[in-house]
PDB file of C-alpha atoms in Angstrom:
ATOM      1  CA  GLN D   1       0.000   0.000   0.000  1.00  0.00           C
ATOM      2  CA  ALA D   2       1.860   3.047  -1.261  1.00  0.00           C
ATOM      3  CA  GLY D   3       1.758   6.032   1.024  1.00  0.00           C
ATOM      4  CA  LEU D   4       1.358   9.707   0.281  1.00  0.00           C
ATOM      5  CA  THR D   5       4.384  11.707  -0.834  1.00  0.00           C
ATOM      6  CA  GLN D   6       5.756  14.545   1.290  1.00  0.00           C
ATOM      7  CA  PRO D   7       9.092  16.347   1.061  1.00  0.00           C
ATOM      8  CA  PRO D   8      11.343  15.133   3.900  1.00  0.00           C
ATOM      9  CA  SER D   9      12.237  18.607   5.113  1.00  0.00           C
ATOM     10  CA  VAL D  10      11.388  22.289   4.782  1.00  0.00           C
ATOM     11  CA  SER D  11      13.302  25.173   6.343  1.00  0.00           C
ATOM     12  CA  LYS D  12      12.027  28.730   6.597  1.00  0.00           C
ATOM     13  CA  ASP D  13      12.924  31.858   8.497  1.00  0.00           C
ATOM     14  CA  LEU D  14      11.053  33.107  11.531  1.00  0.00           C
ATOM     15  CA  ARG D  15       7.875  35.045  10.599  1.00  0.00           C
ATOM     16  CA  GLN D  16       8.006  33.781   7.024  1.00  0.00           C
ATOM     17  CA  THR D  17       5.476  31.490   5.313  1.00  0.00           C
ATOM     18  CA  ALA D  18       5.895  27.761   4.791  1.00  0.00           C
ATOM     19  CA  THR D  19       3.845  25.626   2.453  1.00  0.00           C
ATOM     20  CA  LEU D  20       3.971  21.859   2.928  1.00  0.00           C
ATOM     21  CA  THR D  21       2.719  19.545   0.220  1.00  0.00           C
ATOM     22  CA  CYS D  22       1.244  16.049   0.134  1.00  0.00           C
ATOM     23  CA  THR D  23       0.686  14.174  -3.104  1.00  0.00           C
ATOM     24  CA  GLY D  24      -1.551  11.155  -3.501  1.00  0.00           C
ATOM     25  CA  ASN D  25      -3.903   9.963  -6.202  1.00  0.00           C
ATOM     26  CA  SER D  26      -7.538  10.183  -7.233  1.00  0.00           C
ATOM     27  CA  ASN D  27      -8.532   7.456  -4.784  1.00  0.00           C
ATOM     28  CA  ASN D  28      -7.241   9.189  -1.669  1.00  0.00           C
ATOM     29  CA  VAL D  29      -6.260  12.877  -1.616  1.00  0.00           C
ATOM     30  CA  GLY D  30      -8.116  13.552  -4.849  1.00  0.00           C
ATOM     31  CA  ASP D  31     -11.241  11.883  -3.540  1.00  0.00           C
ATOM     32  CA  GLN D  32     -11.862  12.966   0.067  1.00  0.00           C
ATOM     33  CA  GLY D  33      -9.000  15.305   0.720  1.00  0.00           C
ATOM     34  CA  ALA D  34      -6.304  15.008   3.336  1.00  0.00           C
ATOM     35  CA  ALA D  35      -5.879  15.571   7.023  1.00  0.00           C
ATOM     36  CA  TRP D  36      -2.798  17.238   8.480  1.00  0.00           C
ATOM     37  CA  LEU D  37      -1.182  16.391  11.784  1.00  0.00           C
ATOM     38  CA  GLN D  38       1.709  17.930  13.691  1.00  0.00           C
ATOM     39  CA  GLN D  39       3.999  15.969  15.961  1.00  0.00           C
ATOM     40  CA  HIS D  40       6.562  17.304  18.363  1.00  0.00           C
ATOM     41  CA  GLN D  41       9.351  15.054  19.576  1.00  0.00           C
ATOM     42  CA  GLY D  42       8.139  12.714  22.300  1.00  0.00           C
ATOM     43  CA  HIS D  43       4.478  13.598  21.883  1.00  0.00           C
ATOM     44  CA  PRO D  44       1.555  12.049  20.030  1.00  0.00           C
ATOM     45  CA  PRO D  45       0.365  13.652  16.787  1.00  0.00           C
ATOM     46  CA  LYS D  46      -2.106  16.531  16.912  1.00  0.00           C
ATOM     47  CA  LEU D  47      -4.793  17.092  14.292  1.00  0.00           C
ATOM     48  CA  LEU D  48      -4.431  20.420  12.465  1.00  0.00           C
ATOM     49  CA  SER D  49      -6.961  20.113   9.674  1.00  0.00           C
ATOM     50  CA  TYR D  50      -9.224  17.567   8.053  1.00  0.00           C
ATOM     51  CA  ARG D  51     -10.768  17.060   4.616  1.00  0.00           C
ATOM     52  CA  SER D  52      -8.153  19.484   3.317  1.00  0.00           C
ATOM     53  CA  ASN D  53      -9.603  22.775   4.539  1.00  0.00           C
ATOM     54  CA  ASN D  54     -11.351  22.322   7.904  1.00  0.00           C
ATOM     55  CA  ARG D  55      -9.569  23.412  11.062  1.00  0.00           C
ATOM     56  CA  PRO D  56     -10.480  21.954  14.492  1.00  0.00           C
ATOM     57  CA  SER D  57     -11.255  24.405  17.244  1.00  0.00           C
ATOM     58  CA  GLY D  58      -8.188  25.764  18.955  1.00  0.00           C
ATOM     59  CA  ILE D  59      -5.934  25.486  15.932  1.00  0.00           C
ATOM     60  CA  SER D  60      -4.206  28.721  14.999  1.00  0.00           C
ATOM     61  CA  GLU D  61      -5.637  30.797  12.174  1.00  0.00           C
ATOM     62  CA  ARG D  62      -2.081  31.044  10.855  1.00  0.00           C
ATOM     63  CA  LEU D  63      -2.623  27.543   9.478  1.00  0.00           C
ATOM     64  CA  SER D  64      -4.678  26.938   6.367  1.00  0.00           C
ATOM     65  CA  ALA D  65      -5.085  23.862   4.245  1.00  0.00           C
ATOM     66  CA  SER D  66      -6.151  23.407   0.657  1.00  0.00           C
ATOM     67  CA  ARG D  67      -6.246  20.869  -2.126  1.00  0.00           C
ATOM     68  CA  SER D  68      -5.664  20.998  -5.858  1.00  0.00           C
ATOM     69  CA  GLY D  69      -6.327  17.774  -7.658  1.00  0.00           C
ATOM     70  CA  ASN D  70      -4.362  15.009  -5.995  1.00  0.00           C
ATOM     71  CA  THR D  71      -2.129  17.346  -3.980  1.00  0.00           C
ATOM     72  CA  ALA D  72      -2.982  18.761  -0.571  1.00  0.00           C
ATOM     73  CA  SER D  73      -1.135  21.707   0.936  1.00  0.00           C
ATOM     74  CA  LEU D  74      -0.724  23.153   4.420  1.00  0.00           C
ATOM     75  CA  THR D  75       0.308  26.789   4.634  1.00  0.00           C
ATOM     76  CA  ILE D  76       1.650  28.268   7.840  1.00  0.00           C
ATOM     77  CA  THR D  77       2.064  32.034   7.940  1.00  0.00           C
ATOM     78  CA  GLY D  78       4.086  34.087  10.399  1.00  0.00           C
ATOM     79  CA  LEU D  79       6.241  31.117  11.394  1.00  0.00           C
ATOM     80  CA  GLN D  80       6.972  30.810  15.112  1.00  0.00           C
ATOM     81  CA  PRO D  81       9.467  28.597  16.956  1.00  0.00           C
ATOM     82  CA  GLU D  82       6.617  26.366  18.170  1.00  0.00           C
ATOM     83  CA  ASP D  83       5.745  25.544  14.551  1.00  0.00           C
ATOM     84  CA  GLU D  84       8.875  23.403  14.329  1.00  0.00           C
ATOM     85  CA  GLY D  85       8.126  19.718  14.223  1.00  0.00           C
ATOM     86  CA  ASP D  86       7.080  16.870  11.996  1.00  0.00           C
ATOM     87  CA  TYR D  87       4.031  17.254   9.819  1.00  0.00           C
ATOM     88  CA  TYR D  88       2.096  14.312   8.423  1.00  0.00           C
ATOM     89  CA  CYS D  89      -0.724  14.144   5.932  1.00  0.00           C
ATOM     90  CA  SER D  90      -3.238  11.331   5.882  1.00  0.00           C
ATOM     91  CA  ALA D  91      -6.129  10.270   3.690  1.00  0.00           C
ATOM     92  CA  TRP D  92      -8.638   7.480   3.302  1.00  0.00           C
ATOM     93  CA  ASP D  93      -8.064   5.447   0.166  1.00  0.00           C
ATOM     94  CA  SER D  94     -11.498   4.523  -1.119  1.00  0.00           C
ATOM     95  CA  SER D  95     -10.123   2.010  -3.598  1.00  0.00           C
ATOM     96  CA  LEU D  96      -7.998   0.037  -1.125  1.00  0.00           C
ATOM     97  CA  SER D  97     -10.197   0.685   1.942  1.00  0.00           C
ATOM     98  CA  VAL D  98      -7.188   1.719   4.000  1.00  0.00           C
ATOM     99  CA  TRP D  99      -5.874   4.889   5.533  1.00  0.00           C
ATOM    100  CA  VAL D 100      -2.532   6.077   4.192  1.00  0.00           C
ATOM    101  CA  PHE D 101      -0.007   8.448   5.693  1.00  0.00           C
ATOM    102  CA  GLY D 102       2.691  10.514   4.108  1.00  0.00           C
ATOM    103  CA  GLY D 103       6.254   9.958   5.194  1.00  0.00           C
ATOM    104  CA  GLY D 104       6.252  13.265   7.056  1.00  0.00           C
ATOM    105  CA  THR D 105       7.937  16.633   6.586  1.00  0.00           C
ATOM    106  CA  LYS D 106      10.301  18.024   9.187  1.00  0.00           C
ATOM    107  CA  LEU D 107       9.733  21.765   9.431  1.00  0.00           C
ATOM    108  CA  THR D 108      12.616  23.835  10.737  1.00  0.00           C
ATOM    109  CA  VAL D 109      12.131  27.482  11.667  1.00  0.00           C
ATOM    110  CA  LEU D 110      15.431  29.324  11.333  1.00  0.00           C
TER     111      LEU D 110
ATOM    112  CA  GLN R   1     -12.591  15.543  28.513  1.00  0.00           C
ATOM    113  CA  VAL R   2     -11.836  12.937  25.856  1.00  0.00           C
ATOM    114  CA  GLN R   3      -9.025  10.612  26.901  1.00  0.00           C
ATOM    115  CA  LEU R   4      -7.354   7.586  25.365  1.00  0.00           C
ATOM    116  CA  VAL R   5      -4.919   5.521  27.432  1.00  0.00           C
ATOM    117  CA  GLU R   6      -3.009   2.652  25.851  1.00  0.00           C
ATOM    118  CA  SER R   7      -1.537  -0.255  27.777  1.00  0.00           C
ATOM    119  CA  GLY R   8      -0.238  -3.756  27.247  1.00  0.00           C
ATOM    120  CA  GLY R   9       3.045  -3.020  25.559  1.00  0.00           C
ATOM    121  CA  GLY R  10       6.333  -4.600  26.525  1.00  0.00           C
ATOM    122  CA  VAL R  11       9.056  -6.897  25.291  1.00  0.00           C
ATOM    123  CA  VAL R  12       7.856  -9.946  23.390  1.00  0.00           C
ATOM    124  CA  GLN R  13       9.739 -12.676  21.557  1.00  0.00           C
ATOM    125  CA  PRO R  14       9.349 -13.117  17.807  1.00  0.00           C
ATOM    126  CA  GLY R  15       6.445 -15.371  16.943  1.00  0.00           C
ATOM    127  CA  ARG R  16       4.640 -14.768  20.232  1.00  0.00           C
ATOM    128  CA  SER R  17       1.432 -12.842  20.935  1.00  0.00           C
ATOM    129  CA  LEU R  18       0.541  -9.635  22.718  1.00  0.00           C
ATOM    130  CA  ARG R  19      -2.708  -7.800  23.355  1.00  0.00           C
ATOM    131  CA  LEU R  20      -2.887  -4.037  23.500  1.00  0.00           C
ATOM    132  CA  SER R  21      -5.705  -2.099  25.145  1.00  0.00           C
ATOM    133  CA  CYS R  22      -6.898   1.461  24.746  1.00  0.00           C
ATOM    134  CA  ALA R  23      -9.148   2.657  27.555  1.00  0.00           C
ATOM    135  CA  THR R  24     -11.343   5.534  26.471  1.00  0.00           C
ATOM    136  CA  SER R  25     -13.396   8.109  28.345  1.00  0.00           C
ATOM    137  CA  GLY R  26     -15.222  11.365  27.723  1.00  0.00           C
ATOM    138  CA  PHE R  27     -17.185  10.235  24.674  1.00  0.00           C
ATOM    139  CA  THR R  28     -19.561   7.502  23.532  1.00  0.00           C
ATOM    140  CA  PHE R  29     -17.141   4.765  22.452  1.00  0.00           C
ATOM    141  CA  SER R  30     -19.592   3.019  20.134  1.00  0.00           C
ATOM    142  CA  SER R  31     -20.366   6.202  18.198  1.00  0.00           C
ATOM    143  CA  TYR R  32     -16.944   6.718  16.611  1.00  0.00           C
ATOM    144  CA  PRO R  33     -14.582   4.716  14.415  1.00  0.00           C
ATOM    145  CA  MET R  34     -11.346   3.912  16.199  1.00  0.00           C
ATOM    146  CA  HIS R  35      -7.857   3.203  14.912  1.00  0.00           C
ATOM    147  CA  TRP R  36      -4.474   1.754  15.772  1.00  0.00           C
ATOM    148  CA  VAL R  37      -1.451   3.579  14.378  1.00  0.00           C
ATOM    149  CA  ARG R  38       2.186   2.792  15.097  1.00  0.00           C
ATOM    150  CA  GLN R  39       5.480   4.593  14.847  1.00  0.00           C
ATOM    151  CA  ALA R  40       8.752   2.719  14.690  1.00  0.00           C
ATOM    152  CA  PRO R  41      11.681   4.433  16.434  1.00  0.00           C
ATOM    153  CA  GLY R  42      12.754   7.445  14.404  1.00  0.00           C
ATOM    154  CA  LYS R  43      10.217   6.712  11.680  1.00  0.00           C
ATOM    155  CA  GLY R  44       6.883   8.047  10.480  1.00  0.00           C
ATOM    156  CA  LEU R  45       3.311   7.093  11.256  1.00  0.00           C
ATOM    157  CA  GLU R  46       1.855   3.845   9.947  1.00  0.00           C
ATOM    158  CA  TRP R  47      -1.871   3.158  10.051  1.00  0.00           C
ATOM    159  CA  LEU R  48      -2.582  -0.430  11.093  1.00  0.00           C
ATOM    160  CA  ALA R  49      -6.265  -1.057  11.589  1.00  0.00           C
ATOM    161  CA  SER R  50      -9.628   0.536  12.140  1.00  0.00           C
ATOM    162  CA  ILE R  51     -13.022  -0.499  13.430  1.00  0.00           C
ATOM    163  CA  SER R  52     -16.230   1.251  12.470  1.00  0.00           C
ATOM    164  CA  ASN R  53     -18.601   2.799  14.965  1.00  0.00           C
ATOM    165  CA  GLY R  54     -20.679  -0.118  16.115  1.00  0.00           C
ATOM    166  CA  GLY R  55     -17.892  -2.558  15.275  1.00  0.00           C
ATOM    167  CA  SER R  56     -19.380  -4.103  12.158  1.00  0.00           C
ATOM    168  CA  ASP R  57     -16.561  -3.167   9.785  1.00  0.00           C
ATOM    169  CA  LYS R  58     -12.843  -3.701  10.269  1.00  0.00           C
ATOM    170  CA  PHE R  59      -9.997  -2.694   7.997  1.00  0.00           C
ATOM    171  CA  TYR R  60      -6.326  -3.628   8.080  1.00  0.00           C
ATOM    172  CA  ALA R  61      -3.052  -2.597   6.527  1.00  0.00           C
ATOM    173  CA  ASP R  62      -1.406  -5.300   4.440  1.00  0.00           C
ATOM    174  CA  SER R  63       1.529  -5.355   6.854  1.00  0.00           C
ATOM    175  CA  VAL R  64      -0.627  -6.753   9.671  1.00  0.00           C
ATOM    176  CA  LYS R  65      -3.537  -8.413   7.897  1.00  0.00           C
ATOM    177  CA  GLY R  66      -3.968 -11.987   9.103  1.00  0.00           C
ATOM    178  CA  ARG R  67      -1.740 -11.408  12.159  1.00  0.00           C
ATOM    179  CA  PHE R  68      -3.422  -8.559  14.048  1.00  0.00           C
ATOM    180  CA  THR R  69      -7.078  -8.282  15.042  1.00  0.00           C
ATOM    181  CA  ILE R  70      -8.841  -5.094  16.103  1.00  0.00           C
ATOM    182  CA  SER R  71     -11.883  -5.255  18.332  1.00  0.00           C
ATOM    183  CA  GLY R  72     -13.854  -3.158  20.758  1.00  0.00           C
ATOM    184  CA  ASP R  73     -15.346  -3.890  24.167  1.00  0.00           C
ATOM    185  CA  VAL R  74     -18.293  -1.511  24.301  1.00  0.00           C
ATOM    186  CA  SER R  75     -19.116  -2.415  27.911  1.00  0.00           C
ATOM    187  CA  LYS R  76     -15.673  -1.171  28.958  1.00  0.00           C
ATOM    188  CA  SER R  77     -15.281   1.532  26.272  1.00  0.00           C
ATOM    189  CA  THR R  78     -12.011  -0.124  25.372  1.00  0.00           C
ATOM    190  CA  LEU R  79     -10.308  -0.693  22.032  1.00  0.00           C
ATOM    191  CA  LEU R  80      -8.177  -3.810  21.653  1.00  0.00           C
ATOM    192  CA  LEU R  81      -5.452  -5.009  19.320  1.00  0.00           C
ATOM    193  CA  GLN R  82      -4.557  -8.679  19.368  1.00  0.00           C
ATOM    194  CA  MET R  83      -1.090  -9.104  17.911  1.00  0.00           C
ATOM    195  CA  ASN R  84      -0.094 -12.613  16.864  1.00  0.00           C
ATOM    196  CA  SER R  85       3.063 -13.940  15.235  1.00  0.00           C
ATOM    197  CA  VAL R  86       4.928 -10.737  15.980  1.00  0.00           C
ATOM    198  CA  ARG R  87       8.086  -9.873  14.081  1.00  0.00           C
ATOM    199  CA  ALA R  88      11.070  -7.673  14.748  1.00  0.00           C
ATOM    200  CA  GLU R  89       9.618  -5.075  12.384  1.00  0.00           C
ATOM    201  CA  ASP R  90       6.567  -4.745  14.645  1.00  0.00           C
ATOM    202  CA  THR R  91       8.764  -2.930  17.167  1.00  0.00           C
ATOM    203  CA  ALA R  92       7.136   0.469  17.542  1.00  0.00           C
ATOM    204  CA  LEU R  93       5.134   2.848  19.690  1.00  0.00           C
ATOM    205  CA  TYR R  94       1.495   1.906  19.250  1.00  0.00           C
ATOM    206  CA  TYR R  95      -1.140   4.618  19.385  1.00  0.00           C
ATOM    207  CA  CYS R  96      -4.892   4.383  19.430  1.00  0.00           C
ATOM    208  CA  ALA R  97      -6.821   7.227  17.850  1.00  0.00           C
ATOM    209  CA  LYS R  98     -10.431   8.312  17.717  1.00  0.00           C
ATOM    210  CA  GLU R  99     -11.883   9.333  14.386  1.00  0.00           C
ATOM    211  CA  SER R 100     -14.160  12.300  13.979  1.00  0.00           C
ATOM    212  CA  ASP R 101     -13.622  13.291  10.355  1.00  0.00           C
ATOM    213  CA  ALA R 102      -9.967  12.397  10.886  1.00  0.00           C
ATOM    214  CA  PHE R 103      -7.720  11.237  13.739  1.00  0.00           C
ATOM    215  CA  ASP R 104      -8.854  13.927  16.159  1.00  0.00           C
ATOM    216  CA  VAL R 105      -7.747  12.458  19.496  1.00  0.00           C
ATOM    217  CA  TRP R 106      -4.689  10.315  20.231  1.00  0.00           C
ATOM    218  CA  GLY R 107      -3.415   8.457  23.232  1.00  0.00           C
ATOM    219  CA  GLN R 108       0.155   8.702  24.503  1.00  0.00           C
ATOM    220  CA  GLY R 109       1.057   5.308  23.063  1.00  0.00           C
ATOM    221  CA  THR R 110       2.395   2.022  24.403  1.00  0.00           C
ATOM    222  CA  MET R 111       5.782   0.678  23.335  1.00  0.00           C
ATOM    223  CA  VAL R 112       6.140  -2.798  21.879  1.00  0.00           C
ATOM    224  CA  THR R 113       9.596  -4.287  21.464  1.00  0.00           C
ATOM    225  CA  VAL R 114       9.978  -7.568  19.623  1.00  0.00           C
ATOM    226  CA  SER R 115      13.234  -9.188  20.586  1.00  0.00           C
ATOM    227  CA  SER R 116      14.586 -12.578  21.492  1.00  0.00           C
TER     228      SER R 116
END
């Protein structure tokens, strides 16, 4: 079961904007969109958005998610030190009836 | 508030069995799909299995299909993962997660180490 594709790392300066990408296919990201999760070292993942553009309560408005075709994106504006961490995308694959994760992107705020 | 607490991890020999539990509270267990997700040391997240709300449907990743079984004890609001014929590559931190549109609540995880 092939996973979703994410760049391994992204580095941006403090207060700049980072855009993380997640590429799947028409059966997963292209079908029902993707969810985004953030994980800090030693902690469980935390849901940031679901179905590509819905943000749970309590999640910063600096985060926004979108989707274009089979690629989902997470944009973080005004980067802060606490934005550093690992970011994972996930989607339900309606063809395989499985959930798939991306390999994760390590975001570094310089 | 919503809480998930995993237990049952430990060191297990290859080929043996282990059962993980995820005690839940703060929500109606039978109303939400539930999942097991693992993370090998230094690696990314891997979805393993899910059970639908009500427990009628179960789904598995190829990597564990036929070896692991997900189930739910509604009377105890507890999610279970029966792990049989474990392998070295099953060594990981095992999380349970609640699904409300996506994986909205996670436990802290329980570590499983497969070693002789």
